[in-house]
Coordinates of C-alpha atoms in Angstrom, one line a residue:
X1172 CA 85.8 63.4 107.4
X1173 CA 88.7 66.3 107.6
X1174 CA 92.2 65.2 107.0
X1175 CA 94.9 66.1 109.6
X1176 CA 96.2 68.6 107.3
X1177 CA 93.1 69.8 107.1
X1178 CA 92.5 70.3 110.9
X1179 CA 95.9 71.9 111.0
X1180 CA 95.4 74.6 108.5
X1181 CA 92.0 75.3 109.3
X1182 CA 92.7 78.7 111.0
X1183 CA 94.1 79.9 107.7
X1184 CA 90.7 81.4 106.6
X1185 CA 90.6 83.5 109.5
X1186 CA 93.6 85.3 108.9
X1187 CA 94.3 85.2 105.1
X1188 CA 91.2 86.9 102.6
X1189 CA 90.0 86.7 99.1
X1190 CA 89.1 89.4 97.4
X1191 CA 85.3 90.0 96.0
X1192 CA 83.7 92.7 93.6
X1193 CA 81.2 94.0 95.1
X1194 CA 79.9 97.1 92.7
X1195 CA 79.2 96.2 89.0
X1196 CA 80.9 98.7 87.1
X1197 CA 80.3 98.0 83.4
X1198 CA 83.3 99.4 81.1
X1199 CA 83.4 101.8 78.8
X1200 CA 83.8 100.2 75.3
X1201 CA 82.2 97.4 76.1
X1202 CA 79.7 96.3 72.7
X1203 CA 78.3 93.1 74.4
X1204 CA 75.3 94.7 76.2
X1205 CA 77.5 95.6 79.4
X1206 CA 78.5 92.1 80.1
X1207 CA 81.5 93.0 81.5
X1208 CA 82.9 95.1 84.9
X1209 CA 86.1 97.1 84.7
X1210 CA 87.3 94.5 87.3
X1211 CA 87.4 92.2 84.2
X1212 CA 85.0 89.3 85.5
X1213 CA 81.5 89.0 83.5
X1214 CA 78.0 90.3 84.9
X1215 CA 76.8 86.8 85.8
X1216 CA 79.7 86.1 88.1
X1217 CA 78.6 89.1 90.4
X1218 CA 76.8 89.0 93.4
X1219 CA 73.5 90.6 92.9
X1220 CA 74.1 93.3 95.1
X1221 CA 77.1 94.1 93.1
X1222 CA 74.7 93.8 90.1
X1223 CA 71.9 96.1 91.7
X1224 CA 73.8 99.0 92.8
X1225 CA 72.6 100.8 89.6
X1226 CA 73.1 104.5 91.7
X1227 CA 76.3 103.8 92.8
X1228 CA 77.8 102.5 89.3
X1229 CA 76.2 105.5 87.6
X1230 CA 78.5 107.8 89.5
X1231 CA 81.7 105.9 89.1
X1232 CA 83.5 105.8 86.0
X1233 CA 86.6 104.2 87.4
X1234 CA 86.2 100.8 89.2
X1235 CA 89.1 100.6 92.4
X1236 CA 90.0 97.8 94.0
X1237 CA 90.1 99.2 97.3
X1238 CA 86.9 101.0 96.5
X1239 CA 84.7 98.0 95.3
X1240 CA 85.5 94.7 96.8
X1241 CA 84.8 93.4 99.8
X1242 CA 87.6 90.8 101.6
X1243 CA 86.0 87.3 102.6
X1244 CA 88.2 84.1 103.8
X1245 CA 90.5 82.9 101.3
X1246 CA 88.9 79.6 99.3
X1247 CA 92.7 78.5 98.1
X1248 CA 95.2 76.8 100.5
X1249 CA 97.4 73.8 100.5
X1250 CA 99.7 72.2 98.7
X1251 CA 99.3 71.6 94.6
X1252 CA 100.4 68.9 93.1
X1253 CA 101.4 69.1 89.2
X1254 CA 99.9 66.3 86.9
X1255 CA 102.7 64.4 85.0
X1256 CA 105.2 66.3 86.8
X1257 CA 107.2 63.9 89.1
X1258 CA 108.2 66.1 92.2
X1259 CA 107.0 66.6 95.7
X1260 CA 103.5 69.3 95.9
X1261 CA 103.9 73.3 95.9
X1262 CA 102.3 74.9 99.4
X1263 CA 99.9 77.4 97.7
X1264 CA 97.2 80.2 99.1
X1265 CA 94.9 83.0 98.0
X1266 CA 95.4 86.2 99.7
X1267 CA 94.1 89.4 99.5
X1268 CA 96.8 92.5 98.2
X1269 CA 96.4 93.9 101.6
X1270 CA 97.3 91.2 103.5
X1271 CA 99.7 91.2 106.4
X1272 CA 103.4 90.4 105.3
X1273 CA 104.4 89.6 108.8
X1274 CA 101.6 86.6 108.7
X1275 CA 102.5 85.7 104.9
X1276 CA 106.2 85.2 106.1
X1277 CA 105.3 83.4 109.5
X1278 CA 103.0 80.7 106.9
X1279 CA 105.7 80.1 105.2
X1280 CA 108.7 79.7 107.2
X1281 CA 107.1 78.3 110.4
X1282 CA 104.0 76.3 108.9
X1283 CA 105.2 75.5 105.7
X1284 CA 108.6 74.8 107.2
X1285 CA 110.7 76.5 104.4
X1286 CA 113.8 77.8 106.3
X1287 CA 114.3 81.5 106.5
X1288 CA 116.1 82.9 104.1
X1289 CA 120.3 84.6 103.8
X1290 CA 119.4 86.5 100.9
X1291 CA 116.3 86.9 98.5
X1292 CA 117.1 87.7 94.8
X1293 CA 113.8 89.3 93.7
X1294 CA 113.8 88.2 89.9
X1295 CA 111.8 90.9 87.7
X1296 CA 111.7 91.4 83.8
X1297 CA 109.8 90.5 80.7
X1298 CA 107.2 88.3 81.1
X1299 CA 107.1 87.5 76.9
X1300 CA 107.4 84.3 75.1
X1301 CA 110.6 85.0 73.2
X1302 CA 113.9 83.4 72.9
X1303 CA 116.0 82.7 75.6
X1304 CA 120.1 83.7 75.1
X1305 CA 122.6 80.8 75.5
X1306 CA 124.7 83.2 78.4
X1307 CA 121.2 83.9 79.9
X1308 CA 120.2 80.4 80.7
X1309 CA 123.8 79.8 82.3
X1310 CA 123.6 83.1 84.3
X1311 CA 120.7 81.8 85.8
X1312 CA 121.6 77.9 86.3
X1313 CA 125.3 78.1 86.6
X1314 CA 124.8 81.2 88.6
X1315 CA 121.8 82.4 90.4
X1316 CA 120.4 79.0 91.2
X1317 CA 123.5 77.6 92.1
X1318 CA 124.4 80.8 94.4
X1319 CA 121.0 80.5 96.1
X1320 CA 122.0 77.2 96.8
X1321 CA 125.1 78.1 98.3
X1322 CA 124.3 80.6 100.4
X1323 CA 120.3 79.5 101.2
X1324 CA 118.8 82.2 99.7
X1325 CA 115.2 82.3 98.0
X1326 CA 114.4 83.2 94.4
X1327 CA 111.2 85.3 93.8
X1328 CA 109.5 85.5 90.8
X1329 CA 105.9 85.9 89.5
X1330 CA 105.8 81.9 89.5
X1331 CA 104.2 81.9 85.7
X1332 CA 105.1 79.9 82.9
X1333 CA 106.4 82.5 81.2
X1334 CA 108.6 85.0 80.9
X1335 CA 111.2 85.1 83.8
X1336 CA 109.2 83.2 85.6
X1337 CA 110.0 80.2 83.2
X1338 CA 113.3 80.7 82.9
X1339 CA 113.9 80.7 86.7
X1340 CA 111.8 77.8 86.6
X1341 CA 113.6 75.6 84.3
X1342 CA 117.1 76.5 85.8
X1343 CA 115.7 75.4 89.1
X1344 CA 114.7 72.3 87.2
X1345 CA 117.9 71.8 85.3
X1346 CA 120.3 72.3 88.8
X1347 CA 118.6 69.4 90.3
X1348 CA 118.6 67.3 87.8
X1349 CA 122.2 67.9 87.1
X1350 CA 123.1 67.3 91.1
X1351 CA 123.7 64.4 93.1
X1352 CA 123.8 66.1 96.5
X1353 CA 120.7 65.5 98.4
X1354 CA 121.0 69.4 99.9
X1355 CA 120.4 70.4 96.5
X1356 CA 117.0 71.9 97.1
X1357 CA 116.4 75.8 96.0
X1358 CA 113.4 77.8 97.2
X1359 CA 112.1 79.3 93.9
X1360 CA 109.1 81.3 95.4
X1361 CA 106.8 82.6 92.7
X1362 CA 104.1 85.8 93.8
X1363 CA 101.2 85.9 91.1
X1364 CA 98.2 87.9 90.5
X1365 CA 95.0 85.4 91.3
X1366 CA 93.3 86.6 87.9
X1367 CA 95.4 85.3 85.5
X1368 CA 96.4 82.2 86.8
X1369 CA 95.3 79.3 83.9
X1370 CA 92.6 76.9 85.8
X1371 CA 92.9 78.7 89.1
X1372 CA 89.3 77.0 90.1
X1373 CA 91.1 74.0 90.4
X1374 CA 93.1 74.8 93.5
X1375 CA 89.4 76.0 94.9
X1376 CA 88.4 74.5 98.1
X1377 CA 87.1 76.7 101.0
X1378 CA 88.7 73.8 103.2
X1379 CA 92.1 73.4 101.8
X1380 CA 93.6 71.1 99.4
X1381 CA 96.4 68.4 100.3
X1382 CA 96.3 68.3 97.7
X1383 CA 95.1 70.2 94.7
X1384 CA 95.6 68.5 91.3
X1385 CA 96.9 71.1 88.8
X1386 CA 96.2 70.0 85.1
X1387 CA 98.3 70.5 82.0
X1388 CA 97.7 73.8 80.4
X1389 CA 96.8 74.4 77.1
X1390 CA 99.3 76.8 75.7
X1391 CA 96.7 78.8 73.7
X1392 CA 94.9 80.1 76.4
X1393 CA 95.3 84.0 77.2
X1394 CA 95.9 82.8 81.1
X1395 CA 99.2 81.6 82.3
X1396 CA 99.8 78.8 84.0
X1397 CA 101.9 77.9 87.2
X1398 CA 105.2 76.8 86.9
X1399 CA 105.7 73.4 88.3
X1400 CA 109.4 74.0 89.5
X1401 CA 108.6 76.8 92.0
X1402 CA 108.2 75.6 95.8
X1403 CA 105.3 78.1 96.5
X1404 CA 103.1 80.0 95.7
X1405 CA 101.3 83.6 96.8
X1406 CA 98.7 84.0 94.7
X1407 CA 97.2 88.0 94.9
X1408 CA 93.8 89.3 94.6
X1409 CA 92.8 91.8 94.3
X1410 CA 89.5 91.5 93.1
X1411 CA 90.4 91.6 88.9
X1412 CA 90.0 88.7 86.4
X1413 CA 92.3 88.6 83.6
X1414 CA 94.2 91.6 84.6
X1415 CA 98.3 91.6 85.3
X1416 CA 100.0 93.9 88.0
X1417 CA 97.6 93.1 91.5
X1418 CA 100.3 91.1 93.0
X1419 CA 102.9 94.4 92.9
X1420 CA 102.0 96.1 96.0
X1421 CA 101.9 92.9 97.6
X1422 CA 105.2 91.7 96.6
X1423 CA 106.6 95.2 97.6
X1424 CA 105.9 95.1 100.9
X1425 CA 106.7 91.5 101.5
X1426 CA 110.1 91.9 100.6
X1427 CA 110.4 95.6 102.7
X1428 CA 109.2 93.2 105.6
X1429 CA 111.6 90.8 104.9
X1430 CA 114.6 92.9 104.4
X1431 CA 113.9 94.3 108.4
X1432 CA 114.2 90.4 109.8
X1433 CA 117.1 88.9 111.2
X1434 CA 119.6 86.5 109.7
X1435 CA 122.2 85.1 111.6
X1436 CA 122.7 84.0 115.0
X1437 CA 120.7 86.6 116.6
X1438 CA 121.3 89.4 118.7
X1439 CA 123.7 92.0 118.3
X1440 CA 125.7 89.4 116.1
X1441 CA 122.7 88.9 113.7
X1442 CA 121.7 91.3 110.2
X1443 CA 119.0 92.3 108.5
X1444 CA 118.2 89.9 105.6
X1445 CA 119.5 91.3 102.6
X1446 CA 116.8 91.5 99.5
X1447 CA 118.5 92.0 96.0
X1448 CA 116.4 93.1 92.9
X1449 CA 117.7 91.2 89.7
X1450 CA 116.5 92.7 86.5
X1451 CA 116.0 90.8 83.3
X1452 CA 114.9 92.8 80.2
X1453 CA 112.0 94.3 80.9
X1454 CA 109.1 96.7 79.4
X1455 CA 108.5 99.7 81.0
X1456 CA 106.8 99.1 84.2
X1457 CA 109.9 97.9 86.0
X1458 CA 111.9 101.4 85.9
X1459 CA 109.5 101.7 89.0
X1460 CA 110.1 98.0 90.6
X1461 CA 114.2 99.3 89.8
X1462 CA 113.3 102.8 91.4
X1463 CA 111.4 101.4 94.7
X1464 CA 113.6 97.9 95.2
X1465 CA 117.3 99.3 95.1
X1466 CA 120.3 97.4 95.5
X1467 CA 119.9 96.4 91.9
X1468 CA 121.6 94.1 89.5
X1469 CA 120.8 95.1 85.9
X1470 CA 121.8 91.8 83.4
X1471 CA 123.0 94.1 80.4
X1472 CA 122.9 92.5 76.9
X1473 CA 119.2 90.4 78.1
X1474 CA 117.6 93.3 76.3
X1475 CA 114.8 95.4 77.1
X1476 CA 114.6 98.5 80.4
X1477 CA 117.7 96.2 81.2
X1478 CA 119.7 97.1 78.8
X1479 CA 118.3 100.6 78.3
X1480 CA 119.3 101.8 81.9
X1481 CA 122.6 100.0 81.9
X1482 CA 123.5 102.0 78.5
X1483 CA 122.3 104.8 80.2
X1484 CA 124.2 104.8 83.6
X1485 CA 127.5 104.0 81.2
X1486 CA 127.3 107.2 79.3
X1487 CA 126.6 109.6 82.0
X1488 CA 129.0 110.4 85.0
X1489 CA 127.4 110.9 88.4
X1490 CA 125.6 114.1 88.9
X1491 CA 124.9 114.3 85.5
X1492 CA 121.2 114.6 84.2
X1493 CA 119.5 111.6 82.7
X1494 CA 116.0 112.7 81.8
X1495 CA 116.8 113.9 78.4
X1496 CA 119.3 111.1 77.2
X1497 CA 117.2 109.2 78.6
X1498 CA 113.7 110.4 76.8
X1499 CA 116.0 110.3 73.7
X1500 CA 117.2 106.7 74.1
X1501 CA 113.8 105.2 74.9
X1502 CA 112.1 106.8 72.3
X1503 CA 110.3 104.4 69.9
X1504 CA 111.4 101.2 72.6
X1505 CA 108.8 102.1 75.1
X1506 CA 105.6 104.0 74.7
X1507 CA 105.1 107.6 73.9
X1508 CA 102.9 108.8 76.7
X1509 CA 105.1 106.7 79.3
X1510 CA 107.9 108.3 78.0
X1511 CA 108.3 111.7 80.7
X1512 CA 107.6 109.3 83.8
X1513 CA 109.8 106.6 82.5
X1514 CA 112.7 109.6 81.8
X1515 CA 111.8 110.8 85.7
X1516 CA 112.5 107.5 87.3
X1517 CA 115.4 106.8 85.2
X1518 CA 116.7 110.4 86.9
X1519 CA 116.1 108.6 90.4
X1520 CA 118.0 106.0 89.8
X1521 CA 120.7 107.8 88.3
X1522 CA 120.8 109.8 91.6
X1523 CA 121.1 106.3 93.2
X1524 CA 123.8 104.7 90.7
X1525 CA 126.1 103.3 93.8
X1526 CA 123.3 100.9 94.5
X1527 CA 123.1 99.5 90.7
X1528 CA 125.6 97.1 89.2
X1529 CA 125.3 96.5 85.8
X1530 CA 126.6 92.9 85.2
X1531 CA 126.8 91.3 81.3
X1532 CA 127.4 88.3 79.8
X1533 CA 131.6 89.4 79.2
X1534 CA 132.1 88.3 82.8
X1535 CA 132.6 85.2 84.3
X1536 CA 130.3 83.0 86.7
X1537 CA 132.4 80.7 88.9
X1538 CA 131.9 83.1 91.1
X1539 CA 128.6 84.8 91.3
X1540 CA 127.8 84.6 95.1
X1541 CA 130.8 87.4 94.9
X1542 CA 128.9 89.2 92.6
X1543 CA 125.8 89.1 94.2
X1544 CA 127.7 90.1 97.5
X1545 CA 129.3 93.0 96.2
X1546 CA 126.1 94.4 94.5
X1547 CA 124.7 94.2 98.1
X1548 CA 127.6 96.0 100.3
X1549 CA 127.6 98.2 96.8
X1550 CA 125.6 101.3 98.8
X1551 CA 128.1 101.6 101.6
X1552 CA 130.1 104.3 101.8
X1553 CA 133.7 103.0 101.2
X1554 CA 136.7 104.1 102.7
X1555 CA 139.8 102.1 104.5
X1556 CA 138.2 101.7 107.8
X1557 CA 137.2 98.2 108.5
X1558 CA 134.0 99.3 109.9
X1559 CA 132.4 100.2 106.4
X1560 CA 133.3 96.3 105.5
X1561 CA 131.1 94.8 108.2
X1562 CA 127.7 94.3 106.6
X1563 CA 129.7 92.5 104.0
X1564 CA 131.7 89.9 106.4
X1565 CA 128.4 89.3 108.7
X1566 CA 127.1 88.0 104.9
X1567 CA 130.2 86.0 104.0
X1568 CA 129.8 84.3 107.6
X1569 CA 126.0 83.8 107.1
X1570 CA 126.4 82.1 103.5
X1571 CA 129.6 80.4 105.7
X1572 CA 132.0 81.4 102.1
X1573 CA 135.3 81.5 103.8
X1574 CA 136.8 82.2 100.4
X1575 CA 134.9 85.5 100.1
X1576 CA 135.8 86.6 103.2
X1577 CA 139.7 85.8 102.6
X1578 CA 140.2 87.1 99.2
X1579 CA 137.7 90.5 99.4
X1580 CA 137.9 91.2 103.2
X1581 CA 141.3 89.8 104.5
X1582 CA 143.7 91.2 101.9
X1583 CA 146.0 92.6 104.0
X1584 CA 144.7 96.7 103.1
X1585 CA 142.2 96.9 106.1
X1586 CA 142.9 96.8 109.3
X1587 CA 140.9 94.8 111.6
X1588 CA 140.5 95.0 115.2
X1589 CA 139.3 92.5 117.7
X1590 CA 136.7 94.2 118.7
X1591 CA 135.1 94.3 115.8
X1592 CA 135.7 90.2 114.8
X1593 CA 133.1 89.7 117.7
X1594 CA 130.1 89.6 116.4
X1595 CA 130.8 87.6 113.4
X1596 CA 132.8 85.1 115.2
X1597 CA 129.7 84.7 117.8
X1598 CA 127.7 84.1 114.5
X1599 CA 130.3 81.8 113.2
X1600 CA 130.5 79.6 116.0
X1601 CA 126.8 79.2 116.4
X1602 CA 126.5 78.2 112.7
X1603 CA 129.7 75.9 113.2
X1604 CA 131.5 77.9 110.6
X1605 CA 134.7 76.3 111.7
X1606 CA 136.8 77.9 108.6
X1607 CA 135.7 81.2 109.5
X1608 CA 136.5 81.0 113.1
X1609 CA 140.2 80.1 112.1
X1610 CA 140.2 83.1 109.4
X1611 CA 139.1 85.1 112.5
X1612 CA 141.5 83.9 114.8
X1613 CA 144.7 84.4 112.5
X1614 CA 143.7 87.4 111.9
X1615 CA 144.0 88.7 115.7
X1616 CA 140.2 87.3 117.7
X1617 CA 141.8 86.3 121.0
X1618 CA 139.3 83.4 121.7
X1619 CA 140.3 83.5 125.6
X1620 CA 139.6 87.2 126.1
X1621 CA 136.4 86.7 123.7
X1622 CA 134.6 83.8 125.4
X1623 CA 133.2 85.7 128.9
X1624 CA 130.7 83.9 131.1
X1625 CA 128.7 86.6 129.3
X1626 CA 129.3 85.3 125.8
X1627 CA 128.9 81.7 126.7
X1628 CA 125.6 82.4 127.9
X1629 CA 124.4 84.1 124.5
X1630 CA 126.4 81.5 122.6
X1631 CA 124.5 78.6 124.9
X1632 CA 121.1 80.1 124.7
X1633 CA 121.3 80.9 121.0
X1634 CA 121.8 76.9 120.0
X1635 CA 119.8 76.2 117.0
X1636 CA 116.1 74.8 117.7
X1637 CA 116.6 71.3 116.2
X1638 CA 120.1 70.6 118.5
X1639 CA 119.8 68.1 121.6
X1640 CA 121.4 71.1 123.9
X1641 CA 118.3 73.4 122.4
X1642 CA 115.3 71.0 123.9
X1643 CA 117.5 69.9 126.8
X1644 CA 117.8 73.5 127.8
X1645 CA 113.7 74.1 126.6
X1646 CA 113.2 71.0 129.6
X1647 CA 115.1 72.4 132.1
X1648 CA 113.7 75.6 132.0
X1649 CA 110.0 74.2 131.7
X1650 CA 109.2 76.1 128.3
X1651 CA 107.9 73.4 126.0
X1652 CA 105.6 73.7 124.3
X1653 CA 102.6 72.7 122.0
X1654 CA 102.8 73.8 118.6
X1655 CA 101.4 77.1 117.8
X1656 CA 98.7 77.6 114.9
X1657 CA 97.9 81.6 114.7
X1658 CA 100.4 83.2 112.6
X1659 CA 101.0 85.2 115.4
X1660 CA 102.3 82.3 117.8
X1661 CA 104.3 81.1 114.7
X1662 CA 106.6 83.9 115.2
X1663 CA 108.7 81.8 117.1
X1664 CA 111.5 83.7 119.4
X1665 CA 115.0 82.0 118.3
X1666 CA 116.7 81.8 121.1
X1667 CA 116.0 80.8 124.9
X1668 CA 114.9 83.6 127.8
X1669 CA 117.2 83.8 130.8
X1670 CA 119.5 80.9 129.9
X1671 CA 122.4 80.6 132.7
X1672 CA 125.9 78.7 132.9
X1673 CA 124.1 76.8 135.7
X1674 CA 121.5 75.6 133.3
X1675 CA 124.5 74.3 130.8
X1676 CA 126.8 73.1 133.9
X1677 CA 124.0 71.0 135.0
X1678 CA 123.0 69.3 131.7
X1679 CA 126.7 68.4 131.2
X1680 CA 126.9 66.7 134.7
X1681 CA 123.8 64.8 133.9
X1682 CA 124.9 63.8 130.4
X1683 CA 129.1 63.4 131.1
X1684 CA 129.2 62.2 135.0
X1685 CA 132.0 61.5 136.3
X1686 CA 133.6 60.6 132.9
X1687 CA 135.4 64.1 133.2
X1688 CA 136.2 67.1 135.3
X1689 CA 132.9 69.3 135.5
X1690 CA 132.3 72.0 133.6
X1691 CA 131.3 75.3 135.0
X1692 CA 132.0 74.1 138.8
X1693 CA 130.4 75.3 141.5
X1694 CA 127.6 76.9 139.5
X1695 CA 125.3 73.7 139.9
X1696 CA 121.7 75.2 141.1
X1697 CA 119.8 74.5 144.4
X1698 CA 116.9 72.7 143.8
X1699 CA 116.6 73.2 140.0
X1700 CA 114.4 71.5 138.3
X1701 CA 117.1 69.9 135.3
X1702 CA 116.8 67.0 133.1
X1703 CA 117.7 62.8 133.3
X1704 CA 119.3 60.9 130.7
X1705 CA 118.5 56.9 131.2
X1706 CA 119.6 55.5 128.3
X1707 CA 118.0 57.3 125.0
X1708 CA 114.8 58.1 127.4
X1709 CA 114.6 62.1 128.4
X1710 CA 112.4 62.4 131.6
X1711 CA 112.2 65.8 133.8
X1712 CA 112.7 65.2 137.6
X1713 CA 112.3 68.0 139.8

């Protein structure tokens, strides 16, 4: 008999695909009788009619993703739970490379429930087994986690037991542990290529798993394994066994979709999400993640591309070619025929230098939400005008740091006026930022002149989902509703259509009576159709 979960998830397969080979094509140093396809699974686990195509192999020499697979409802959904780990199961799913990143983020932040994000911090580096740094582990515990935290941001990584990914992982682990705050909980999202996940049969179940048990690893295996500390997971495929990098288009466009989403209150008042890429060492396949995912924060001194591009952009003064310092500095660190490409995208991002700060372990991190913030608001073009400053005080007043906002943006040496306070104090009174609406204030807001019929109307209607005025509001206007399962009804709109002063004034009567003067008089409706309180019973009456 189906589960609950399972009858709620069971549209998943319709909209999220695995990927399938689908043309055997055998490669070319292969000595074991052609027992192997260039997409790196073995002859036997192929269809037949990926086995059979012998006309169609024969004139390919290169097997393509795109080319030879065929996409077929994902097999992999749920949660996973982690044997001897104790903590609450990882949401999970298989999806194909090409998947849509609007649906991907609706799953997670309106099925899975995870909240949307301020900020992402998309972690990229090594993905070795060395050493970790003392100063390293801190930046990331003392620093990123506890900024994400802070400022309710989410943490990508490739969600792997190694490399980053681990060290991500274990500072996730380490902050919780260390807290007593029950609000302590970080969304370390990890986005991993299908293929080399270590026992990735065991999360198989064409009808979801709630959930899937994930055994202990066996650390000689060539696989990696998932790491336990990571709240979920997208695992890639496209169509490969064994082979690293099918999760990087993916990711890409994932994090362009979520960088054009709104953070805030909504509205003219509201932001695009800001996405920050946060490089760790590295070989030489992230110059293009650095080159394609700017703003950038290069860790200098964690070794690596890292450290090679922050030497670089220190010796060299803007407009000043890179390509052959840099083909001379990489030499013998990376290899030889990656050498001219690595040199050209080093020139890119040389071109590009206002969006990279280079941060090392010499400075301190009490304060690395600033950091973070300034790397962001980094690409704007600077000048005295307060306008410039704006992206950067809409994210002080989403990640509600009051502190940020007083000692970088209220200094005294830009001049703010009203008008332009408007916006972030609409934000800052619907996320109850009550700080920030006093910084606003002193600093020349005129709350009278700023609170319009017009304003109260947006500030009404924009009430966060879970608040009682929200759903008392959803009841008078008749728009409840039954919960949505295609990724396209999850979208959910964040604010309510047409709300009206005479929808508020009449939900205050009903709640307040006579207990005060009424609010809003005279703009009780004819007729509506409003909402009665009888104790803590809601009923509609028309």
């Amino acid at each position: 008999m189906a589960t609950s979960d399972q009858k709620d998830q069971a549209w998943i397969p319709k909209y999220f695909k695995k990927k399938v080979c689908t043309t055997f094509i055998e490669q070319p140093n292969d000595t074991g009788a052609s027992n192997f396809c260039q997409c790196g699974n073995t002859r036997k686990n192929h269809t037949s009619v990926a086995i059979e195509d012998a006309f169609g192999a024969a004139i390919v020499s290169k097997w393509d993703s795109a080319q030879h697979t065929t996409e077929r409802p994902t097999d992999a959904y749920g949660e996973v739970e982690f044997q001897g780990i104790s903590r609450r199961p990882s949401k999970f799913i298989r999806l194909s490379d090409s998947s849509d990143p609007a649906n991907a983020y609706a799953l997670v932040t309106n099925h899975w429930k995870i909240p949307h994000p301020n900020l992402v911090v998309s972690v990229v580096g090594g993905e070795g087994e060395g050493p970790v740094k003392a100063w390293l582990k801190d930046v990331l515990r003392k620093g990123l986690v506890k900024a994400a935290q802070s400022t309710g941001a989410w943490i990508m990584t490739s969600g792997l037991q190694a490399g980053v990914g681990r060290y991500v992982g274990e500072a996730v682990r380490d902050h919780a542990m260390a807290s007593t705050s029950r609000s302590t909980h970080v969304v370390a999202m990890g986005i991993a290529p299908w293929g080399i996940v270590e026992q990735h049969h065991c999360l198989v179940n064409p009808k979801g798993s709630f959930p899937a048990r994930y055994p202990r690893i066996n650390p000689a295996s060539p696989f990696c394994p998932l790491d336990a500390n990571h709240s979920a997971f997208f695992l890639v495929d496209n169509g490969t066994l064994g082979r690293a990098g099918g999760e990087t288009a993916f990711r890409a466009r994932l994090e362009r979709y979520i960088a054009q989403q709104k953070v805030g209150a909504g509205g003219e008042g509201s932001i695009e999400i800001p996405v920050l890429l946060l490089l760790i060492s590295g070989d030489s396949r992230v110059s293009e993640a650095v080159h394609a995912s700017i703003p950038c924060l290069l860790l200098a001194g964690s070794g690596g591309a890292a450290d090679c591009l922050a030497e670089l952009l220190e010796e060299t003064q803007p407009g000043e070619s890179l390509k052959t310092l840099a083909m001379k500095k990489m030499q013998g660190k990376f290899p030889d025929n990656d050498l001219e490409e690595l040199a050209e995208q080093v020139e890119s991002i040389g071109n590009l230098r206002e969006l990279v700060t280079v941060y090392s372990d010499q400075e301190g991190l009490e304060e690395f939400e600033t950091v973070l913030l300034k790397a962001l608001v980094k690409a704007c073009k600077r000048s005295s005008k307060a306008t410039c400053y704006l992206d950067e005080l809409r994210l002080a007043v989403a990640w509600n740091r009051v502190d940020i906002a007083s000692t970088e943006l209220f200094r005294g040496d830009i001049l703010w006026e009203p008008s332009l306070l408007e916006n972030p104090m609409r934000d800052a009174l619907l996320g109850n930022r009550t700080d920030l609406v006093r910084l606003f204030v002193e600093n020349g807001l005129d709350v009278g002149q700023f609170l319009t019929w017009g304003k109260l109307e947006q500030l009404y209607a924009g009430s966060p989902k879970v608040s009682l005025l929200h759903q008392l509001l959803e009841q008078c206007h008749g728009t409840g509703s039954e919960p949505s399962t295609s990724p396209e009804d999850l979208l959910l709109k964040q604010s309510l259509p047409d709300c009206h002063l005479s929808h508020v004034a009449f939900i205050l009567h009903e709640l307040l009576g006579n207990v005060c003067a009424p609010f809003y008089a005279g703009l009780y409706p004819t007729g509506h159709r409003g909402i009665g309180v009888s104790g803590n019973i809601l009923c509609t009456f028309n």
